[in-house]
PDB file of C-alpha atoms in Angstrom:
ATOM      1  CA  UNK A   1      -3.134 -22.476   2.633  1.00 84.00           C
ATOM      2  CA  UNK A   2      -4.628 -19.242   4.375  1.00 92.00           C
ATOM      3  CA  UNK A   3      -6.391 -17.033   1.977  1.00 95.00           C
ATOM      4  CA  UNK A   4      -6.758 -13.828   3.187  1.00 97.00           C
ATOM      5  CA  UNK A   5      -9.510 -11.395   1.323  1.00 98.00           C
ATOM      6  CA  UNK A   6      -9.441  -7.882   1.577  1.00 98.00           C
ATOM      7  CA  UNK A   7     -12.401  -5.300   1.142  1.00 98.00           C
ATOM      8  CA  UNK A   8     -12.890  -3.289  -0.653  1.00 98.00           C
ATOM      9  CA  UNK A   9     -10.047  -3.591  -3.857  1.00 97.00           C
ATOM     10  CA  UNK A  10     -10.500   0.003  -4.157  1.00 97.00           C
ATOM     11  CA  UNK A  11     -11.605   3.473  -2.383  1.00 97.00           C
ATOM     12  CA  UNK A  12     -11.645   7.105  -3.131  1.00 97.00           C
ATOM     13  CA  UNK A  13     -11.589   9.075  -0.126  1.00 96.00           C
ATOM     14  CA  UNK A  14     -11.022  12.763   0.530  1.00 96.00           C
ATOM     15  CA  UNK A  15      -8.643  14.371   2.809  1.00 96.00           C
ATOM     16  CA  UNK A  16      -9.963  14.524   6.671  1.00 97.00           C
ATOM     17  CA  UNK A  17     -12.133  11.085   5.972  1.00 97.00           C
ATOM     18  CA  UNK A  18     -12.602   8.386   8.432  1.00 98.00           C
ATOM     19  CA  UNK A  19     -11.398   4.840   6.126  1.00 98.00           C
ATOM     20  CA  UNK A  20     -11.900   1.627   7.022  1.00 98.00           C
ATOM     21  CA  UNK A  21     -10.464  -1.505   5.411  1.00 98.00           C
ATOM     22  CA  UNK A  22     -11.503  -5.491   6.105  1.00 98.00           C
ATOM     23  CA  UNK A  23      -9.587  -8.240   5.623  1.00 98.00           C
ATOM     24  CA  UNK A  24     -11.084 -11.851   6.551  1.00 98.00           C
ATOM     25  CA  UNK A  25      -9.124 -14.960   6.868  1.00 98.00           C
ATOM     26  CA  UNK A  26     -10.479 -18.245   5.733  1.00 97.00           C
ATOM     27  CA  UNK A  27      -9.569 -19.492   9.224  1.00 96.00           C
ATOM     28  CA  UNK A  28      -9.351 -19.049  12.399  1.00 97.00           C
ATOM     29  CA  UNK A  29      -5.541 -17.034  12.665  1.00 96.00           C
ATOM     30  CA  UNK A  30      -6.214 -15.159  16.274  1.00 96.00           C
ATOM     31  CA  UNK A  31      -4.298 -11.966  15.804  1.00 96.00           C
ATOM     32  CA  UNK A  32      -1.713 -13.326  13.791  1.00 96.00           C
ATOM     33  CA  UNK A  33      -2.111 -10.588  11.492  1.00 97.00           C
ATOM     34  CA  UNK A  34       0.056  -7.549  10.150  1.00 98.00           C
ATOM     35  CA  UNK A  35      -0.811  -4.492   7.790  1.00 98.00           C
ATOM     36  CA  UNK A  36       1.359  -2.756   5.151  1.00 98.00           C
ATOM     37  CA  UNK A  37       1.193   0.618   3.380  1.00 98.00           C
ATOM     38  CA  UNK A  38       2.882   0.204   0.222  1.00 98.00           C
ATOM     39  CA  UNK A  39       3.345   3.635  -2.426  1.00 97.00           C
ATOM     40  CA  UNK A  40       3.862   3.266  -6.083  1.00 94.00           C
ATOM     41  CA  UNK A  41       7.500   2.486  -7.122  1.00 94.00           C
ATOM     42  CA  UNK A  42       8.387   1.614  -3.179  1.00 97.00           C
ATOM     43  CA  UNK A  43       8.621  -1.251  -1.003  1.00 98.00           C
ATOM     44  CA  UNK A  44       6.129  -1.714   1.454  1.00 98.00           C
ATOM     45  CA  UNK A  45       5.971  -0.487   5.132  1.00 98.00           C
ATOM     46  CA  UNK A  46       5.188  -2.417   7.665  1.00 98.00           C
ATOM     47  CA  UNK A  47       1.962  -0.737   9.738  1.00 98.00           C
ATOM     48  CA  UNK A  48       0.892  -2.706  12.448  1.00 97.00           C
ATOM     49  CA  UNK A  49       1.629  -6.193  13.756  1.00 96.00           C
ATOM     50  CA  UNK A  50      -0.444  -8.354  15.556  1.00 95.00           C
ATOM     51  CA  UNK A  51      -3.338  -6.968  14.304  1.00 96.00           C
ATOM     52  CA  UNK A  52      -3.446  -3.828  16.581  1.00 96.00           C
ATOM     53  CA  UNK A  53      -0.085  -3.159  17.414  1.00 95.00           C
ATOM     54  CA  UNK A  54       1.635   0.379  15.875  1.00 96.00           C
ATOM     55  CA  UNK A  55       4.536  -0.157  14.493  1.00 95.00           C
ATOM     56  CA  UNK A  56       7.031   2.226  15.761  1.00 94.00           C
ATOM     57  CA  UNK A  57       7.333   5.436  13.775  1.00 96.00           C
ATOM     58  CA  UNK A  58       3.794   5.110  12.637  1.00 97.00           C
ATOM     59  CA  UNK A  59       0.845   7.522  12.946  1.00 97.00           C
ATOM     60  CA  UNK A  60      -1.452   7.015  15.496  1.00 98.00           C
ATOM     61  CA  UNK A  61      -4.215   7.788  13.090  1.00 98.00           C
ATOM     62  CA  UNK A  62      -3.826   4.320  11.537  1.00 98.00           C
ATOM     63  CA  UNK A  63      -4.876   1.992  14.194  1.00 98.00           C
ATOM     64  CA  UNK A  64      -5.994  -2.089  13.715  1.00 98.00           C
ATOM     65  CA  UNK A  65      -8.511  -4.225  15.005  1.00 98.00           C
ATOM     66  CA  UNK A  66     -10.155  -7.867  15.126  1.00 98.00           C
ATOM     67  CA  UNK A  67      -9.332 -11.482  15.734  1.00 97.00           C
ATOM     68  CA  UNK A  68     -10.009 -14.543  14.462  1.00 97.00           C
ATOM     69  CA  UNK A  69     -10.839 -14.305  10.671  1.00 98.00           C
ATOM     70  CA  UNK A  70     -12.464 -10.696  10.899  1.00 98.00           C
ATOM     71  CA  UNK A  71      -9.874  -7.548  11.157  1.00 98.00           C
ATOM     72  CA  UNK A  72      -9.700  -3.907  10.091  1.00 98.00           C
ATOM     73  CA  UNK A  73      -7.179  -1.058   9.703  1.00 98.00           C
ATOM     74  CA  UNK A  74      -8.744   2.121  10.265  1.00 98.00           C
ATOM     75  CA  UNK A  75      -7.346   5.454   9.191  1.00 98.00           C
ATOM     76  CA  UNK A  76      -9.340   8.211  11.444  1.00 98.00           C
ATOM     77  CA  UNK A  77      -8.485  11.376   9.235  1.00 97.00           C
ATOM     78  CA  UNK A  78      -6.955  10.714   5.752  1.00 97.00           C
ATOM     79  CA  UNK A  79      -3.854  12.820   4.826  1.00 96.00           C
ATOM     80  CA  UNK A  80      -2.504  13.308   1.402  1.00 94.00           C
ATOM     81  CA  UNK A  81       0.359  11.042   2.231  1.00 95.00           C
ATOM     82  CA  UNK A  82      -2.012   7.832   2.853  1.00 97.00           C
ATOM     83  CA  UNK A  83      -2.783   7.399  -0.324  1.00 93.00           C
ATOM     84  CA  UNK A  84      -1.278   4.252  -1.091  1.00 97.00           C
ATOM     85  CA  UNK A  85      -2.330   0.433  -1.506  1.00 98.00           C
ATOM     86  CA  UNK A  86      -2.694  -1.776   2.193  1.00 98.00           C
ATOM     87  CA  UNK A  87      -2.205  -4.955   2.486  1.00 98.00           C
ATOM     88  CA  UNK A  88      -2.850  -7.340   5.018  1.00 98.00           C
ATOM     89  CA  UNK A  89      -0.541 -10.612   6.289  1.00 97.00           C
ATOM     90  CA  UNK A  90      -1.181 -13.629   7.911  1.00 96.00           C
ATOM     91  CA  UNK A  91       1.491 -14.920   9.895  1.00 94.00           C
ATOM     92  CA  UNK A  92      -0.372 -17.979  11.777  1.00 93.00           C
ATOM     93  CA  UNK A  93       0.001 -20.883   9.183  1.00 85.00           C
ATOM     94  CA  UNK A  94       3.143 -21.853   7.182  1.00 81.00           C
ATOM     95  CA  UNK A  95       4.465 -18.984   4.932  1.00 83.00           C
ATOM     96  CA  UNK A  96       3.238 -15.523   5.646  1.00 88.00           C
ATOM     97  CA  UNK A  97       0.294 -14.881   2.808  1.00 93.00           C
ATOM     98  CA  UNK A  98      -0.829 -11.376   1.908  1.00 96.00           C
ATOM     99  CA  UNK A  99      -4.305 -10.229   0.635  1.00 97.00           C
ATOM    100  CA  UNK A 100      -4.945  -8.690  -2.684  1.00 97.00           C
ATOM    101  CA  UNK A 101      -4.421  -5.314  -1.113  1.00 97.00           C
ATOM    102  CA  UNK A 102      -6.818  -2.230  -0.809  1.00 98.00           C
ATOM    103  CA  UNK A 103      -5.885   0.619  -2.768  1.00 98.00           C
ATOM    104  CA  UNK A 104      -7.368   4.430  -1.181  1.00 98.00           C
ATOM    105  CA  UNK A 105      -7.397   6.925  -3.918  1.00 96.00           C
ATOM    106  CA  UNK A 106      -8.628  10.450  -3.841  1.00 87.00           C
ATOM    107  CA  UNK A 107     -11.507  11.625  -4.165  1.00 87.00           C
TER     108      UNK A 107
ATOM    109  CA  UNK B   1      20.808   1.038  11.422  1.00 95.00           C
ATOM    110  CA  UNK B   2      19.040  -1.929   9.272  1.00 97.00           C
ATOM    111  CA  UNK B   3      19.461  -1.978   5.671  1.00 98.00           C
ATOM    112  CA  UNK B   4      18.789  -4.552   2.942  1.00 98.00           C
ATOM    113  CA  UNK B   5      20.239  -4.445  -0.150  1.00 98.00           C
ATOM    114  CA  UNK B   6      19.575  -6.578  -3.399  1.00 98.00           C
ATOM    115  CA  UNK B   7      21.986  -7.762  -6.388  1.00 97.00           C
ATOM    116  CA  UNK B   8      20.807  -9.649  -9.061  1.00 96.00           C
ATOM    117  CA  UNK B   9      20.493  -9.614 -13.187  1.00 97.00           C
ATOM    118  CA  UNK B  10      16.945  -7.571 -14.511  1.00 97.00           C
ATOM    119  CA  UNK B  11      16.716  -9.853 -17.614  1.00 98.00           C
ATOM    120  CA  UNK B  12      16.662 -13.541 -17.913  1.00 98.00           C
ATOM    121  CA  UNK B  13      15.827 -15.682 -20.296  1.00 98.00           C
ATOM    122  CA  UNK B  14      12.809 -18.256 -20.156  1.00 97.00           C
ATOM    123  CA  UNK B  15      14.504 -22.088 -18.479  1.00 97.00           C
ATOM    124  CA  UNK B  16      16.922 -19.795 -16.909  1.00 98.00           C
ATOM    125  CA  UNK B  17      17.558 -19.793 -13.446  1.00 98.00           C
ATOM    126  CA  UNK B  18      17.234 -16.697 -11.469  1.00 98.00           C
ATOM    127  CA  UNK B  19      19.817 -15.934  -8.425  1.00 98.00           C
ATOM    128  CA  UNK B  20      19.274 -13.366  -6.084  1.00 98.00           C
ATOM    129  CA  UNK B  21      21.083 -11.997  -2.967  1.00 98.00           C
ATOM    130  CA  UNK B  22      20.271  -9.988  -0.631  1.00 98.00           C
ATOM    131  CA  UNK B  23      23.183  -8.451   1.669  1.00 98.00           C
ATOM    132  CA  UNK B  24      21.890  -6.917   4.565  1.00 98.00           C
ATOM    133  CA  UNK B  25      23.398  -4.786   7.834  1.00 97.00           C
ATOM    134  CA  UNK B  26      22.476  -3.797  11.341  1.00 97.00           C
ATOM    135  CA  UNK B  27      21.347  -7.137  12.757  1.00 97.00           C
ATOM    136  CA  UNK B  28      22.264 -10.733  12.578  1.00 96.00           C
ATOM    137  CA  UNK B  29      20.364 -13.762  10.957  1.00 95.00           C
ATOM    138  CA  UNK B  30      22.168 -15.837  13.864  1.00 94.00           C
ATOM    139  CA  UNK B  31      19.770 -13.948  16.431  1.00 94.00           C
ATOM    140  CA  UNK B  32      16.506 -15.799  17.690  1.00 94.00           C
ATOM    141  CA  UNK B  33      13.545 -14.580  15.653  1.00 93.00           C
ATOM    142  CA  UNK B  34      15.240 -12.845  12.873  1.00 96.00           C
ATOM    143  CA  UNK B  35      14.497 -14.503   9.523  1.00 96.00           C
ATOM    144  CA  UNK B  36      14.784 -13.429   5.679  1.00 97.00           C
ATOM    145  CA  UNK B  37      12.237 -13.730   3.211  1.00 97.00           C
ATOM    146  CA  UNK B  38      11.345 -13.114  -0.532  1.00 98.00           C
ATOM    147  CA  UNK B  39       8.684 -11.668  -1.725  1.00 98.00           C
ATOM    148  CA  UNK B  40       7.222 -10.961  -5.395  1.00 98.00           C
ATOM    149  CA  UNK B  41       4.861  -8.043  -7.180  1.00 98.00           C
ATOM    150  CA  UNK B  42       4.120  -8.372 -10.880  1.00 97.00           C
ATOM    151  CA  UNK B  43       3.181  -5.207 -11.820  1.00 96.00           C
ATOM    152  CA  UNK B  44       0.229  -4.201 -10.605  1.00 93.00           C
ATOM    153  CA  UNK B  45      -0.777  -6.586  -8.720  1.00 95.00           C
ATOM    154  CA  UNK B  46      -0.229  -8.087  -5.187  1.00 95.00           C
ATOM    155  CA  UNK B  47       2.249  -9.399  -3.121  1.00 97.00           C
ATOM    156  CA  UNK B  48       3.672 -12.783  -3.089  1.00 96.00           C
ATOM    157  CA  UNK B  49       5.947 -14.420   0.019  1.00 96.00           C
ATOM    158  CA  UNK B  50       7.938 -17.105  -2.282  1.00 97.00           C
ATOM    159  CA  UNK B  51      10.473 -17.970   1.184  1.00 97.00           C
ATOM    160  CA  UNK B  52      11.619 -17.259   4.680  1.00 95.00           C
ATOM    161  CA  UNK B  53      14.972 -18.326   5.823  1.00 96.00           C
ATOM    162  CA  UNK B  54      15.030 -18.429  10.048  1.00 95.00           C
ATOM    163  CA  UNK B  55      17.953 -17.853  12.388  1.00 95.00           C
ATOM    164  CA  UNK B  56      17.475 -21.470  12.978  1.00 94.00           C
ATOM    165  CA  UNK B  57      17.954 -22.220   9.049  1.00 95.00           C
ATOM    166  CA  UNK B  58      14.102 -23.335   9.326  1.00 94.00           C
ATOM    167  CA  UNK B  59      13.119 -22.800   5.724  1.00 96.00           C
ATOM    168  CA  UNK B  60       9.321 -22.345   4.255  1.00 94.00           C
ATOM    169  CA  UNK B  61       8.643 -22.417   0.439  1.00 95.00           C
ATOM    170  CA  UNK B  62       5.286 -21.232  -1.734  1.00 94.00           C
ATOM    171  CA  UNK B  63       3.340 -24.607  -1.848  1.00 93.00           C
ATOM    172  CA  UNK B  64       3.290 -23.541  -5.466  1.00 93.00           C
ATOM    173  CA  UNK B  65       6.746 -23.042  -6.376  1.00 96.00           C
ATOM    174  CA  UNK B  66       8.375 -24.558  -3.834  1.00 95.00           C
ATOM    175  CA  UNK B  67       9.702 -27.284  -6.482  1.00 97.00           C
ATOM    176  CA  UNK B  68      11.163 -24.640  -8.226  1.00 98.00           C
ATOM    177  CA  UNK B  69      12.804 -22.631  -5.287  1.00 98.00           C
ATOM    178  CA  UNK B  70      15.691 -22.620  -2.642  1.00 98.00           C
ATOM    179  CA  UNK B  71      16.315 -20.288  -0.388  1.00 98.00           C
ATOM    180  CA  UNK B  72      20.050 -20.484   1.490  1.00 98.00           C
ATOM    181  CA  UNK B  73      21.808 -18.491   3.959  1.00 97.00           C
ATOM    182  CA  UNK B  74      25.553 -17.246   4.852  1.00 96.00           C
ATOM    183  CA  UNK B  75      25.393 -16.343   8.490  1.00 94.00           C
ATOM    184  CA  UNK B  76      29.167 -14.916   7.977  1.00 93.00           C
ATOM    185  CA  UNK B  77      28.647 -12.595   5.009  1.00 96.00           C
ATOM    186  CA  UNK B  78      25.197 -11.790   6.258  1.00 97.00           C
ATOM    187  CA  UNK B  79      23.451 -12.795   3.106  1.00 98.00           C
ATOM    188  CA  UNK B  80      20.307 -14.663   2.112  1.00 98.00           C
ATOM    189  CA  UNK B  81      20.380 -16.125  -1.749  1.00 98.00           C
ATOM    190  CA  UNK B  82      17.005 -17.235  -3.314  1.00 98.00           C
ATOM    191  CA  UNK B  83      17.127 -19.547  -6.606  1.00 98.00           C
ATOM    192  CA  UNK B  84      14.253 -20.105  -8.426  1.00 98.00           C
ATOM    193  CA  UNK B  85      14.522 -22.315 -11.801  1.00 98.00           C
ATOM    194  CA  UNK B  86      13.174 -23.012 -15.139  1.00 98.00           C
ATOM    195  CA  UNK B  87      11.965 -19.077 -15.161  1.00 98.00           C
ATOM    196  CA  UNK B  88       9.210 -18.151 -17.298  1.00 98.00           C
ATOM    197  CA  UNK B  89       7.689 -14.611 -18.416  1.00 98.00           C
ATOM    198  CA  UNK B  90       4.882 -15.229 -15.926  1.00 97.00           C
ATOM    199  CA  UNK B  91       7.771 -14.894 -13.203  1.00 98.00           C
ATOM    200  CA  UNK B  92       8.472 -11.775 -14.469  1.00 98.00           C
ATOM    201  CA  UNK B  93       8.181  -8.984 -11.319  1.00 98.00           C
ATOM    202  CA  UNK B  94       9.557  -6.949  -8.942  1.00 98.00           C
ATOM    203  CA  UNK B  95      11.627  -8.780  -6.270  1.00 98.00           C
ATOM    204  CA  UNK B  96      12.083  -8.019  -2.444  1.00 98.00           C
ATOM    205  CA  UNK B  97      13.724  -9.486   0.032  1.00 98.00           C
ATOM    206  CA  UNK B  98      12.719  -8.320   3.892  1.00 98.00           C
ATOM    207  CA  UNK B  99      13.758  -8.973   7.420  1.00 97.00           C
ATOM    208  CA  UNK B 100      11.088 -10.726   9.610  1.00 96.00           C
ATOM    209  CA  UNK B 101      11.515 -10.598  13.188  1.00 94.00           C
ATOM    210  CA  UNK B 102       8.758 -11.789  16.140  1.00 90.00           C
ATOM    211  CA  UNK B 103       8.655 -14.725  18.088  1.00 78.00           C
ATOM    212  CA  UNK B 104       6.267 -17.430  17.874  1.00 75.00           C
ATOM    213  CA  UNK B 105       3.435 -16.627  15.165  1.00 77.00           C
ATOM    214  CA  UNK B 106       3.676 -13.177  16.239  1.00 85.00           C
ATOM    215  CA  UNK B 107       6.700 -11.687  13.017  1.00 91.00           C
ATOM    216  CA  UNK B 108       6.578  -9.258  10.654  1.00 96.00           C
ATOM    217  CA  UNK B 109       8.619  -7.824   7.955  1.00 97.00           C
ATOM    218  CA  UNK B 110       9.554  -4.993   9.403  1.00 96.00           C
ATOM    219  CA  UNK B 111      12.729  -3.683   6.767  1.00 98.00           C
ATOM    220  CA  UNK B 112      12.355  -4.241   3.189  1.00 98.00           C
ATOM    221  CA  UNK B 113      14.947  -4.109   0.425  1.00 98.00           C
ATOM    222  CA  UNK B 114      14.259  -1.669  -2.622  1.00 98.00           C
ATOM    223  CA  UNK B 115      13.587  -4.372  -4.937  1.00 98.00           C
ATOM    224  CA  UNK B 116      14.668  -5.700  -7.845  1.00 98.00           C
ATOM    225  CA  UNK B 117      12.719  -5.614 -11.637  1.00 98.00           C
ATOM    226  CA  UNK B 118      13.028  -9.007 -12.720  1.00 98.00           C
ATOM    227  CA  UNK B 119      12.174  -9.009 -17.005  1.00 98.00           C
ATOM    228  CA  UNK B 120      11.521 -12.952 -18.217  1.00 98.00           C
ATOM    229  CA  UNK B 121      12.497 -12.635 -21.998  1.00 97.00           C
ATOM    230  CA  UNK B 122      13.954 -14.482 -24.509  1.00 96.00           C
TER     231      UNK B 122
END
């Protein structure tokens, strides 16, 4: 299996703040990757696909980058509605495996 | 529109089977590169992809449940049933089912149900 690992588990941020989140793949999955933005008590939301492609309907302040084992979702100016828990997805190898997620908090 | 809805008890008992189904809308699981999955949360913690269901009926199971699992689908109701036996109160969690849709390696879940609390209790 694929294990993804994300960094950090947790951040506090404040409004306005630039936040980056890894995730690293224990192999090589190209750009096989997706993000998610999951609030408490809801289902996630899928954020970007292919590891830098928006999903429709989504801010252009979140944005994704990387290939290989090596990617990052990047918020460029924190609203109050971002804080959530992101998760990353693999889908390169056999079923689709998520990291632990990264939960942004505030500050 | 695409919605995915999700029926199924809240409470089983421990060597029960669980059977969920989720009935969805707006698209069809006959189309090239749709596909249905499952995915679990325990509380608090992350999320697990259990099984996908393709348009092809291609099926992929959790290497570590995949004993315990079977995912089916009904092309002409337009539902997707997951079984998982022998449940125990580790299983217990919240439930999803999600479209995925791409081509290739290149999917995504890109509409999720609401979910469903699953309780394992005796």
């Amino acid at each position: 299996d694929i294990q993804m690992t994300q960094s950090p588990p947790s951040l506090s941020a404040s409004v306005g703040d630039r936040v980056i989140i890894t995730c690293r793949a224990s192999q090589n999955i190209f750009t096989y990757l997706n993000w998610y933005q999951q609030k408490p008590g809801k289902a996630p939301e899928l954020l970007i696909y292919a590891a830098s492609r928006l999903q429709s309907g989504v801010p252009s302040r979140f944005s994704g980058s990387g290939s290989g084992t090596d990617f990052t979702l990047t918020i460029s100016s924190l609203q109050p509605e971002d804080f959530a828990t992101y998760y990353c997805q693999q889908t390169y190898s056999g079923l689709r495996t998520f990291g632990r997620g990264t939960k942004v908090e505030i500050k | 529109q695409i919605t995915l809805e999700q029926s199924g008890p809240t409470l089983v008992k421990p060597t029960q089977t669980l059977t969920l189904t989720c009935t969805f809308s707006g698209f069809s699981l006959s189309s090239s590169g749709v596909g249905v999955g499952w995915i679990r949360q325990p509380l608090g913690e992350a999320l697990e992809c259990l099984a996908l269901i393709s348009y092809d009926d291609d099926k992929r199971y959790s290497p570590s449940l995949q004993n315990r699992l079977t995912i089916t689908k009904d092309t002409s109701k337009n539902q997707v049933v997951l079984t998982m036996t022998n449940m125990d109160p580790v299983d217990t969690a919240t439930y999803y089912c999600a479209r995925s849709f791409g081509y290739g390696y290149m999917d995504a879940f890109d509409f999720w149900g609401p979910g469903t609390a699953v309780t394992v209790s005796s």
